[in-house]
Amino acid sequence: MRQISSLLQGLARSLSVGRDSKGDGGAGAGEGKAAVLRTSGTVWGEGSETFAAVCSRRGEKGSNQDCSIVWEGFGSQEDTAFCGIFDGHGPWGHYVAKAVRESLPPSLLCHWQEALALASLIDVEKRLSDCRFDLWKQSYLAACAAVDDELRRSRRLDAVHSGCTALSIVKQGDLMVIANVGDSRAVVGTTSDDGGVAAVQLTVDFKPNLPQEKERIRRCNGRVHCLADEPGVHRVWLPNRESPGLAMSRAFGDYCVKDYGVISAPEVTQRRISSRDQFVILATDGVWDVISNEEAVQIVAATPDRERAAKRLVECAVRAWRRKRRGIAVDDCSAICLFLHSPPS
């Protein structure tokens, strides 16, 4: 119990570090050896093998509605990192994305703290390492529900016709917990049997035409269909109105369609990190719309300077938009490249 108490105190310290960080784009060290990065750049933590490179580029549709966060030393633990990428949409989407970015990590820590305390009370003898994923999953589900409810009640933001997706991971030792709300995507680059780098997709793109998503929306009297001038782009519509035309089935905000099947509940999965796993890419749909999983891991693997990996991937996506989708405005493109092991000496 003394170890649990020490851990909970560390969590509380880490919460204050997150709130005190100015988010100016640098990696600021604070109490508990936490380092938080909120804009393009790089960050690594003391005692951690992980290194993260982040890049975000505004498209041609107006304000950049993407944002991200990398928090090394998450929970005041040297071997734990939180990475999240958020993609806003609608007139207030860039504000909604930033609000979720600021609210989700501390909310997750609070719920994880509660889950840890409860687990220790129920079974003191049980090794917490045996149920780490279950505790993180429970915490993620509770945190996302709390953040969405907080956003609904906000008097500062109008999230009725605006929202954001959220893709995040917690890396704790050799455990990686992935939580996805929306259509951003996580892909791991892992060494293949022939010595190359293979792509393994870790998340599902939650588009409205996925059978289970479409069925839920229809059960709630929402509609899913494509516009005549957008074949293949399935959107969510109100029962009797041609709005809002939401291109994903899960999101924070978007309260005009929350009663019609759009949800903010994440899909939470896990992966045990092996010595073969080299890096994880988290990117918004602006990247994945024009870059395949295989192309992305090859781009990152072929970048000799890790600090430039995310920037190079985003630059390749922007060029691909202009080459493959001429006449269509380039979307915002953002990526986090989280390297899982120290580079060979």
Short mmCIF file of N, CA, C and O in Angstrom, two decimals, residues 87-211:
data_model
loop_
_atom_site.label_atom_id
_atom_site.label_comp_id
_atom_site.label_asym_id
_atom_site.label_seq_id
_atom_site.Cartn_x
_atom_site.Cartn_y
_atom_site.Cartn_z
N ASP A 87 -8.29 16.44 -34.03
CA ASP A 87 -8.64 17.02 -35.33
C ASP A 87 -10.03 17.65 -35.22
O ASP A 87 -11.04 16.95 -35.12
N GLY A 88 -10.07 18.98 -35.23
CA GLY A 88 -11.34 19.69 -35.09
C GLY A 88 -12.07 19.83 -36.41
O GLY A 88 -11.50 19.73 -37.48
N HIS A 89 -13.37 20.06 -36.32
CA HIS A 89 -14.19 20.31 -37.50
C HIS A 89 -15.36 21.20 -37.11
O HIS A 89 -15.75 21.25 -35.94
N GLY A 90 -15.92 21.90 -38.08
CA GLY A 90 -16.99 22.85 -37.81
C GLY A 90 -16.43 24.23 -37.49
O GLY A 90 -15.22 24.42 -37.36
N PRO A 91 -17.30 25.23 -37.36
CA PRO A 91 -16.83 26.61 -37.18
C PRO A 91 -16.00 26.84 -35.92
O PRO A 91 -15.16 27.73 -35.89
N TRP A 92 -16.23 26.07 -34.86
CA TRP A 92 -15.47 26.22 -33.63
C TRP A 92 -14.54 25.03 -33.41
O TRP A 92 -14.02 24.83 -32.30
N GLY A 93 -14.26 24.27 -34.44
CA GLY A 93 -13.51 23.03 -34.29
C GLY A 93 -12.13 23.20 -33.72
O GLY A 93 -11.67 22.37 -32.93
N HIS A 94 -11.44 24.29 -34.09
CA HIS A 94 -10.07 24.47 -33.57
C HIS A 94 -10.08 24.75 -32.08
O HIS A 94 -9.17 24.33 -31.35
N TYR A 95 -11.13 25.41 -31.59
CA TYR A 95 -11.24 25.65 -30.15
C TYR A 95 -11.64 24.37 -29.40
O TYR A 95 -11.16 24.11 -28.29
N VAL A 96 -12.53 23.60 -30.00
CA VAL A 96 -12.95 22.34 -29.38
C VAL A 96 -11.75 21.39 -29.26
O VAL A 96 -11.54 20.76 -28.22
N ALA A 97 -10.95 21.29 -30.32
CA ALA A 97 -9.79 20.39 -30.30
C ALA A 97 -8.83 20.78 -29.19
O ALA A 97 -8.31 19.92 -28.46
N LYS A 98 -8.57 22.08 -29.03
CA LYS A 98 -7.65 22.52 -27.99
C LYS A 98 -8.23 22.29 -26.60
O LYS A 98 -7.50 21.95 -25.66
N ALA A 99 -9.55 22.46 -26.47
CA ALA A 99 -10.18 22.22 -25.17
C ALA A 99 -10.08 20.75 -24.77
O ALA A 99 -9.78 20.43 -23.61
N VAL A 100 -10.28 19.85 -25.73
CA VAL A 100 -10.18 18.42 -25.43
C VAL A 100 -8.72 18.05 -25.14
O VAL A 100 -8.44 17.25 -24.24
N ARG A 101 -7.80 18.65 -25.88
CA ARG A 101 -6.37 18.38 -25.63
C ARG A 101 -5.99 18.75 -24.20
O ARG A 101 -5.22 18.04 -23.54
N GLU A 102 -6.52 19.86 -23.70
CA GLU A 102 -6.17 20.30 -22.35
C GLU A 102 -6.90 19.50 -21.28
O GLU A 102 -6.40 19.35 -20.16
N SER A 103 -8.09 18.99 -21.59
CA SER A 103 -8.91 18.32 -20.57
C SER A 103 -8.66 16.82 -20.47
O SER A 103 -8.72 16.25 -19.37
N LEU A 104 -8.39 16.16 -21.60
CA LEU A 104 -8.34 14.70 -21.59
C LEU A 104 -7.18 14.13 -20.76
O LEU A 104 -7.41 13.23 -19.94
N PRO A 105 -5.93 14.60 -20.92
CA PRO A 105 -4.85 13.97 -20.13
C PRO A 105 -5.05 14.06 -18.62
O PRO A 105 -4.94 13.04 -17.93
N PRO A 106 -5.35 15.25 -18.04
CA PRO A 106 -5.55 15.27 -16.59
C PRO A 106 -6.78 14.49 -16.14
O PRO A 106 -6.76 13.87 -15.06
N SER A 107 -7.83 14.47 -16.95
CA SER A 107 -9.01 13.68 -16.60
C SER A 107 -8.66 12.19 -16.59
O SER A 107 -9.09 11.45 -15.70
N LEU A 108 -7.88 11.76 -17.57
CA LEU A 108 -7.45 10.36 -17.62
C LEU A 108 -6.64 10.00 -16.38
O LEU A 108 -6.84 8.94 -15.77
N LEU A 109 -5.72 10.88 -15.98
CA LEU A 109 -4.91 10.62 -14.79
C LEU A 109 -5.78 10.52 -13.53
O LEU A 109 -5.56 9.65 -12.69
N CYS A 110 -6.77 11.41 -13.41
CA CYS A 110 -7.64 11.38 -12.24
C CYS A 110 -8.42 10.07 -12.17
O CYS A 110 -8.52 9.45 -11.10
N HIS A 111 -8.96 9.65 -13.30
CA HIS A 111 -9.74 8.41 -13.30
C HIS A 111 -8.84 7.19 -13.11
O HIS A 111 -9.25 6.20 -12.49
N TRP A 112 -7.62 7.26 -13.62
CA TRP A 112 -6.69 6.15 -13.41
C TRP A 112 -6.30 6.07 -11.93
O TRP A 112 -6.18 4.98 -11.36
N GLN A 113 -6.11 7.23 -11.32
CA GLN A 113 -5.80 7.27 -9.89
C GLN A 113 -6.92 6.61 -9.09
O GLN A 113 -6.68 5.80 -8.19
N GLU A 114 -8.16 6.93 -9.42
CA GLU A 114 -9.31 6.33 -8.72
C GLU A 114 -9.36 4.82 -8.96
O GLU A 114 -9.65 4.04 -8.05
N ALA A 115 -9.11 4.41 -10.21
CA ALA A 115 -9.15 2.99 -10.53
C ALA A 115 -8.06 2.22 -9.79
O ALA A 115 -8.28 1.11 -9.30
N LEU A 116 -6.86 2.82 -9.71
CA LEU A 116 -5.77 2.19 -8.97
C LEU A 116 -6.12 2.03 -7.49
O LEU A 116 -5.89 0.97 -6.89
N ALA A 117 -6.65 3.09 -6.91
CA ALA A 117 -7.00 3.05 -5.49
C ALA A 117 -8.06 1.99 -5.22
O ALA A 117 -7.98 1.23 -4.25
N LEU A 118 -9.08 1.94 -6.08
CA LEU A 118 -10.15 0.96 -5.91
C LEU A 118 -9.62 -0.46 -6.06
O LEU A 118 -9.96 -1.36 -5.29
N ALA A 119 -8.75 -0.66 -7.05
CA ALA A 119 -8.20 -2.00 -7.28
C ALA A 119 -7.37 -2.46 -6.10
O ALA A 119 -7.41 -3.63 -5.71
N SER A 120 -6.63 -1.55 -5.50
CA SER A 120 -5.80 -1.92 -4.35
C SER A 120 -6.64 -2.24 -3.13
O SER A 120 -6.27 -3.08 -2.31
N LEU A 121 -7.80 -1.59 -3.01
CA LEU A 121 -8.68 -1.88 -1.87
C LEU A 121 -9.39 -3.22 -2.03
O LEU A 121 -9.60 -3.95 -1.07
N ILE A 122 -9.77 -3.53 -3.28
CA ILE A 122 -10.50 -4.77 -3.53
C ILE A 122 -9.61 -5.99 -3.35
O ILE A 122 -10.00 -6.99 -2.77
N ASP A 123 -8.39 -5.90 -3.86
CA ASP A 123 -7.49 -7.06 -3.79
C ASP A 123 -6.06 -6.56 -3.60
O ASP A 123 -5.35 -6.27 -4.56
N VAL A 124 -5.65 -6.44 -2.33
CA VAL A 124 -4.33 -5.91 -2.02
C VAL A 124 -3.24 -6.81 -2.56
O VAL A 124 -2.17 -6.36 -2.98
N GLU A 125 -3.49 -8.13 -2.59
CA GLU A 125 -2.46 -9.09 -2.97
C GLU A 125 -2.27 -9.16 -4.48
O GLU A 125 -1.24 -9.62 -4.96
N LYS A 126 -3.28 -8.73 -5.23
CA LYS A 126 -3.21 -8.87 -6.69
C LYS A 126 -2.17 -7.91 -7.25
O LYS A 126 -2.13 -6.74 -6.88
N ARG A 127 -1.34 -8.41 -8.12
CA ARG A 127 -0.35 -7.57 -8.76
C ARG A 127 -1.02 -6.63 -9.75
O ARG A 127 -1.72 -7.06 -10.65
N LEU A 128 -0.80 -5.32 -9.57
CA LEU A 128 -1.44 -4.35 -10.45
C LEU A 128 -0.97 -4.50 -11.89
O LEU A 128 -1.68 -4.15 -12.82
N SER A 129 0.25 -5.03 -12.06
CA SER A 129 0.74 -5.21 -13.43
C SER A 129 -0.11 -6.19 -14.22
O SER A 129 -0.14 -6.15 -15.45
N ASP A 130 -0.80 -7.08 -13.51
CA ASP A 130 -1.64 -8.08 -14.19
C ASP A 130 -2.93 -7.47 -14.75
O ASP A 130 -3.58 -8.10 -15.58
N CYS A 131 -3.30 -6.31 -14.24
CA CYS A 131 -4.57 -5.72 -14.70
C CYS A 131 -4.38 -4.30 -15.21
O CYS A 131 -5.32 -3.50 -15.21
N ARG A 132 -3.15 -3.98 -15.62
CA ARG A 132 -2.87 -2.61 -16.08
C ARG A 132 -3.78 -2.18 -17.21
O ARG A 132 -4.33 -1.08 -17.21
N PHE A 133 -3.94 -3.06 -18.22
CA PHE A 133 -4.76 -2.66 -19.37
C PHE A 133 -6.20 -2.42 -18.96
O PHE A 133 -6.82 -1.44 -19.40
N ASP A 134 -6.75 -3.30 -18.14
CA ASP A 134 -8.14 -3.13 -17.71
C ASP A 134 -8.33 -1.80 -16.98
O ASP A 134 -9.35 -1.12 -17.16
N LEU A 135 -7.36 -1.42 -16.15
CA LEU A 135 -7.46 -0.16 -15.43
C LEU A 135 -7.39 1.03 -16.38
O LEU A 135 -8.14 2.00 -16.24
N TRP A 136 -6.49 0.96 -17.37
CA TRP A 136 -6.40 2.05 -18.34
C TRP A 136 -7.67 2.14 -19.19
O TRP A 136 -8.16 3.24 -19.48
N LYS A 137 -8.20 0.98 -19.59
CA LYS A 137 -9.42 1.00 -20.40
C LYS A 137 -10.58 1.61 -19.63
O LYS A 137 -11.30 2.48 -20.16
N GLN A 138 -10.76 1.17 -18.41
CA GLN A 138 -11.81 1.72 -17.56
C GLN A 138 -11.63 3.23 -17.39
O GLN A 138 -12.59 4.01 -17.45
N SER A 139 -10.39 3.65 -17.20
CA SER A 139 -10.09 5.07 -16.99
C SER A 139 -10.36 5.89 -18.25
O SER A 139 -10.88 7.01 -18.18
N TYR A 140 -9.98 5.34 -19.42
CA TYR A 140 -10.21 6.04 -20.68
C TYR A 140 -11.70 6.24 -20.94
O TYR A 140 -12.15 7.33 -21.34
N LEU A 141 -12.50 5.19 -20.73
CA LEU A 141 -13.93 5.29 -20.98
C LEU A 141 -14.56 6.35 -20.07
O LEU A 141 -15.38 7.17 -20.53
N ALA A 142 -14.16 6.35 -18.81
CA ALA A 142 -14.71 7.34 -17.88
C ALA A 142 -14.23 8.75 -18.21
O ALA A 142 -15.01 9.71 -18.16
N ALA A 143 -12.96 8.89 -18.58
CA ALA A 143 -12.41 10.21 -18.88
C ALA A 143 -13.05 10.82 -20.12
O ALA A 143 -13.40 12.01 -20.13
N CYS A 144 -13.23 10.02 -21.17
CA CYS A 144 -13.84 10.55 -22.40
C CYS A 144 -15.28 10.98 -22.15
O CYS A 144 -15.73 12.02 -22.67
N ALA A 145 -16.01 10.20 -21.37
CA ALA A 145 -17.39 10.57 -21.04
C ALA A 145 -17.41 11.87 -20.25
O ALA A 145 -18.25 12.76 -20.50
N ALA A 146 -16.49 12.03 -19.31
CA ALA A 146 -16.44 13.25 -18.49
C ALA A 146 -16.07 14.47 -19.32
O ALA A 146 -16.64 15.54 -19.16
N VAL A 147 -15.10 14.31 -20.22
CA VAL A 147 -14.66 15.43 -21.06
C VAL A 147 -15.78 15.86 -22.00
O VAL A 147 -16.03 17.07 -22.18
N ASP A 148 -16.49 14.91 -22.58
CA ASP A 148 -17.58 15.27 -23.49
C ASP A 148 -18.71 15.96 -22.74
O ASP A 148 -19.33 16.90 -23.25
N ASP A 149 -18.99 15.50 -21.52
CA ASP A 149 -20.03 16.13 -20.71
C ASP A 149 -19.62 17.55 -20.31
O ASP A 149 -20.44 18.48 -20.34
N GLU A 150 -18.35 17.72 -19.96
CA GLU A 150 -17.84 19.05 -19.62
C GLU A 150 -17.96 20.00 -20.80
O GLU A 150 -18.33 21.17 -20.66
N LEU A 151 -17.63 19.49 -21.98
CA LEU A 151 -17.71 20.30 -23.19
C LEU A 151 -19.16 20.69 -23.50
O LEU A 151 -19.44 21.82 -23.91
N ARG A 152 -20.08 19.77 -23.28
CA ARG A 152 -21.50 20.05 -23.52
C ARG A 152 -21.99 21.19 -22.62
O ARG A 152 -22.81 22.02 -23.03
N ARG A 153 -21.50 21.22 -21.38
CA ARG A 153 -21.96 22.21 -20.41
C ARG A 153 -21.18 23.53 -20.48
O ARG A 153 -21.51 24.48 -19.76
N SER A 154 -20.17 23.58 -21.33
CA SER A 154 -19.33 24.77 -21.41
C SER A 154 -20.12 25.99 -21.91
O SER A 154 -20.88 25.89 -22.88
N ARG A 155 -19.90 27.10 -21.26
CA ARG A 155 -20.51 28.36 -21.72
C ARG A 155 -19.56 29.15 -22.61
O ARG A 155 -19.96 30.18 -23.17
N ARG A 156 -18.33 28.69 -22.72
CA ARG A 156 -17.35 29.39 -23.55
C ARG A 156 -17.35 28.91 -24.99
O ARG A 156 -17.01 29.65 -25.90
N LEU A 157 -17.71 27.65 -25.21
CA LEU A 157 -17.61 27.05 -26.52
C LEU A 157 -18.99 26.59 -27.02
O LEU A 157 -19.75 26.00 -26.25
N ASP A 158 -19.25 26.83 -28.27
CA ASP A 158 -20.47 26.31 -28.90
C ASP A 158 -20.09 25.07 -29.70
O ASP A 158 -19.58 25.17 -30.82
N ALA A 159 -20.30 23.91 -29.09
CA ALA A 159 -19.92 22.65 -29.73
C ALA A 159 -21.13 21.91 -30.26
O ALA A 159 -21.08 20.69 -30.45
N VAL A 160 -22.23 22.62 -30.53
CA VAL A 160 -23.42 21.97 -31.07
C VAL A 160 -23.18 21.52 -32.50
O VAL A 160 -23.53 20.39 -32.90
N HIS A 161 -22.55 22.36 -33.30
CA HIS A 161 -22.26 22.03 -34.69
C HIS A 161 -20.75 21.97 -34.96
O HIS A 161 -20.30 22.09 -36.10
N SER A 162 -19.97 21.80 -33.91
CA SER A 162 -18.52 21.68 -34.03
C SER A 162 -18.05 20.54 -33.11
O SER A 162 -18.73 20.19 -32.15
N GLY A 163 -16.90 19.99 -33.43
CA GLY A 163 -16.39 18.89 -32.61
C GLY A 163 -14.95 18.59 -32.96
O GLY A 163 -14.29 19.34 -33.68
N CYS A 164 -14.47 17.46 -32.44
CA CYS A 164 -13.12 17.03 -32.79
C CYS A 164 -12.98 15.54 -32.55
O CYS A 164 -13.71 14.94 -31.75
N THR A 165 -12.06 14.94 -33.28
CA THR A 165 -11.68 13.56 -33.03
C THR A 165 -10.53 13.55 -32.04
O THR A 165 -9.90 14.58 -31.79
N ALA A 166 -10.24 12.39 -31.46
CA ALA A 166 -9.14 12.29 -30.50
C ALA A 166 -8.54 10.90 -30.58
O ALA A 166 -9.22 9.90 -30.37
N LEU A 167 -7.26 10.85 -30.90
CA LEU A 167 -6.51 9.59 -30.90
C LEU A 167 -5.35 9.76 -29.94
O LEU A 167 -4.59 10.72 -30.04
N SER A 168 -5.23 8.85 -28.98
CA SER A 168 -4.15 8.97 -28.01
C SER A 168 -3.62 7.60 -27.62
O SER A 168 -4.29 6.59 -27.79
N ILE A 169 -2.40 7.61 -27.12
CA ILE A 169 -1.80 6.38 -26.60
C ILE A 169 -1.13 6.69 -25.27
O ILE A 169 -0.66 7.82 -25.03
N VAL A 170 -1.13 5.71 -24.40
CA VAL A 170 -0.31 5.73 -23.19
C VAL A 170 0.71 4.61 -23.33
O VAL A 170 0.34 3.45 -23.51
N LYS A 171 1.98 4.97 -23.29
CA LYS A 171 3.04 3.97 -23.31
C LYS A 171 3.59 3.86 -21.90
O LYS A 171 4.12 4.84 -21.35
N GLN A 172 3.43 2.69 -21.31
CA GLN A 172 3.89 2.45 -19.94
C GLN A 172 4.76 1.20 -19.94
O GLN A 172 4.26 0.09 -19.99
N GLY A 173 6.06 1.41 -19.91
CA GLY A 173 6.96 0.27 -20.04
C GLY A 173 6.77 -0.40 -21.38
O GLY A 173 6.84 0.25 -22.43
N ASP A 174 6.48 -1.71 -21.37
CA ASP A 174 6.28 -2.42 -22.63
C ASP A 174 4.81 -2.50 -23.03
O ASP A 174 4.46 -3.17 -24.00
N LEU A 175 3.94 -1.81 -22.29
CA LEU A 175 2.51 -1.80 -22.62
C LEU A 175 2.16 -0.51 -23.33
O LEU A 175 2.52 0.58 -22.89
N MET A 176 1.44 -0.65 -24.45
CA MET A 176 0.92 0.50 -25.16
C MET A 176 -0.60 0.39 -25.20
O MET A 176 -1.14 -0.59 -25.71
N VAL A 177 -1.28 1.39 -24.65
CA VAL A 177 -2.73 1.45 -24.65
C VAL A 177 -3.16 2.50 -25.65
O VAL A 177 -2.70 3.65 -25.60
N ILE A 178 -4.03 2.12 -26.58
CA ILE A 178 -4.45 3.01 -27.66
C ILE A 178 -5.94 3.28 -27.52
O ILE A 178 -6.74 2.35 -27.37
N ALA A 179 -6.33 4.56 -27.54
CA ALA A 179 -7.74 4.95 -27.44
C ALA A 179 -8.09 5.84 -28.62
O ALA A 179 -7.43 6.86 -28.84
N ASN A 180 -9.13 5.46 -29.36
CA ASN A 180 -9.47 6.17 -30.59
C ASN A 180 -10.92 6.61 -30.60
O ASN A 180 -11.83 5.80 -30.43
N VAL A 181 -11.12 7.91 -30.82
CA VAL A 181 -12.44 8.49 -31.03
C VAL A 181 -12.38 9.22 -32.37
O VAL A 181 -11.83 10.32 -32.46
N GLY A 182 -12.88 8.62 -33.43
CA GLY A 182 -12.89 9.29 -34.72
C GLY A 182 -12.09 8.59 -35.79
O GLY A 182 -11.93 7.37 -35.77
N ASP A 183 -11.55 9.38 -36.74
CA ASP A 183 -10.93 8.79 -37.92
C ASP A 183 -9.46 9.14 -38.10
O ASP A 183 -8.92 9.02 -39.20
N SER A 184 -8.78 9.56 -37.02
CA SER A 184 -7.32 9.59 -37.07
C SER A 184 -6.84 8.15 -36.92
O SER A 184 -7.63 7.25 -36.61
N ARG A 185 -5.56 7.91 -37.13
CA ARG A 185 -5.10 6.51 -37.19
C ARG A 185 -3.73 6.37 -36.55
O ARG A 185 -2.88 7.25 -36.66
N ALA A 186 -3.53 5.22 -35.90
CA ALA A 186 -2.23 4.86 -35.33
C ALA A 186 -1.68 3.64 -36.06
O ALA A 186 -2.40 2.66 -36.27
N VAL A 187 -0.41 3.72 -36.44
CA VAL A 187 0.25 2.64 -37.17
C VAL A 187 1.63 2.43 -36.54
O VAL A 187 2.34 3.40 -36.26
N VAL A 188 1.98 1.19 -36.30
CA VAL A 188 3.30 0.89 -35.76
C VAL A 188 4.20 0.37 -36.88
O VAL A 188 3.75 -0.38 -37.76
N GLY A 189 5.45 0.82 -36.87
CA GLY A 189 6.45 0.30 -37.79
C GLY A 189 7.28 -0.75 -37.07
O GLY A 189 7.91 -0.45 -36.05
N THR A 190 7.24 -1.98 -37.57
CA THR A 190 7.92 -3.08 -36.88
C THR A 190 8.82 -3.83 -37.86
O THR A 190 8.52 -3.93 -39.05
N THR A 191 9.92 -4.34 -37.36
CA THR A 191 10.88 -5.04 -38.21
C THR A 191 10.27 -6.36 -38.71
O THR A 191 9.78 -7.16 -37.92
N SER A 192 10.29 -6.54 -40.01
CA SER A 192 9.76 -7.76 -40.61
C SER A 192 10.81 -8.85 -40.65
O SER A 192 11.99 -8.62 -40.36
N ASP A 193 10.39 -10.06 -41.03
CA ASP A 193 11.31 -11.20 -41.06
C ASP A 193 12.46 -11.01 -42.05
O ASP A 193 13.55 -11.57 -41.87
N ASP A 194 12.21 -10.22 -43.10
CA ASP A 194 13.27 -10.00 -44.10
C ASP A 194 14.17 -8.82 -43.75
O ASP A 194 15.03 -8.43 -44.54
N GLY A 195 13.97 -8.24 -42.57
CA GLY A 195 14.82 -7.14 -42.14
C GLY A 195 14.29 -5.77 -42.50
O GLY A 195 14.88 -4.76 -42.10
N GLY A 196 13.21 -5.70 -43.26
CA GLY A 196 12.60 -4.42 -43.60
C GLY A 196 11.70 -3.92 -42.48
O GLY A 196 11.69 -4.46 -41.38
N VAL A 197 10.93 -2.89 -42.78
CA VAL A 197 9.98 -2.34 -41.81
C VAL A 197 8.57 -2.51 -42.34
O VAL A 197 8.25 -2.04 -43.44
N ALA A 198 7.73 -3.20 -41.58
CA ALA A 198 6.34 -3.45 -41.98
C ALA A 198 5.41 -2.56 -41.17
O ALA A 198 5.72 -2.14 -40.06
N ALA A 199 4.25 -2.28 -41.76
CA ALA A 199 3.25 -1.43 -41.11
C ALA A 199 2.16 -2.31 -40.50
O ALA A 199 1.65 -3.21 -41.16
N VAL A 200 1.81 -2.02 -39.25
CA VAL A 200 0.70 -2.70 -38.58
C VAL A 200 -0.26 -1.63 -38.08
O VAL A 200 0.11 -0.80 -37.25
N GLN A 201 -1.49 -1.64 -38.63
CA GLN A 201 -2.48 -0.64 -38.21
C GLN A 201 -3.05 -1.03 -36.86
O GLN A 201 -3.46 -2.16 -36.64
N LEU A 202 -3.07 -0.07 -35.93
CA LEU A 202 -3.51 -0.33 -34.56
C LEU A 202 -4.94 0.11 -34.28
O LEU A 202 -5.51 -0.28 -33.26
N THR A 203 -5.51 0.93 -35.15
CA THR A 203 -6.84 1.49 -34.89
C THR A 203 -7.75 1.33 -36.09
O THR A 203 -7.30 1.03 -37.21
N VAL A 204 -9.04 1.53 -35.86
CA VAL A 204 -10.06 1.51 -36.91
C VAL A 204 -10.44 2.96 -37.21
O VAL A 204 -10.62 3.76 -36.29
N ASP A 205 -10.56 3.30 -38.49
CA ASP A 205 -11.06 4.62 -38.86
C ASP A 205 -12.58 4.60 -38.69
O ASP A 205 -13.28 3.92 -39.46
N PHE A 206 -13.08 5.33 -37.73
CA PHE A 206 -14.52 5.28 -37.44
C PHE A 206 -15.29 6.18 -38.40
O PHE A 206 -15.63 7.33 -38.08
N LYS A 207 -15.55 5.63 -39.58
CA LYS A 207 -16.37 6.30 -40.60
C LYS A 207 -17.81 5.81 -40.48
O LYS A 207 -18.06 4.67 -40.04
N PRO A 208 -18.77 6.62 -40.91
CA PRO A 208 -20.19 6.25 -40.74
C PRO A 208 -20.62 5.02 -41.52
O PRO A 208 -21.65 4.42 -41.19
N ASN A 209 -19.87 4.62 -42.55
CA ASN A 209 -20.29 3.47 -43.36
C ASN A 209 -19.80 2.13 -42.79
O ASN A 209 -20.15 1.07 -43.33
N LEU A 210 -19.01 2.13 -41.72
CA LEU A 210 -18.66 0.86 -41.08
C LEU A 210 -19.94 0.19 -40.60
O LEU A 210 -20.79 0.85 -39.99
N PRO A 211 -20.11 -1.10 -40.85
CA PRO A 211 -21.39 -1.76 -40.55
C PRO A 211 -21.90 -1.52 -39.14
O PRO A 211 -23.07 -1.15 -38.95
#
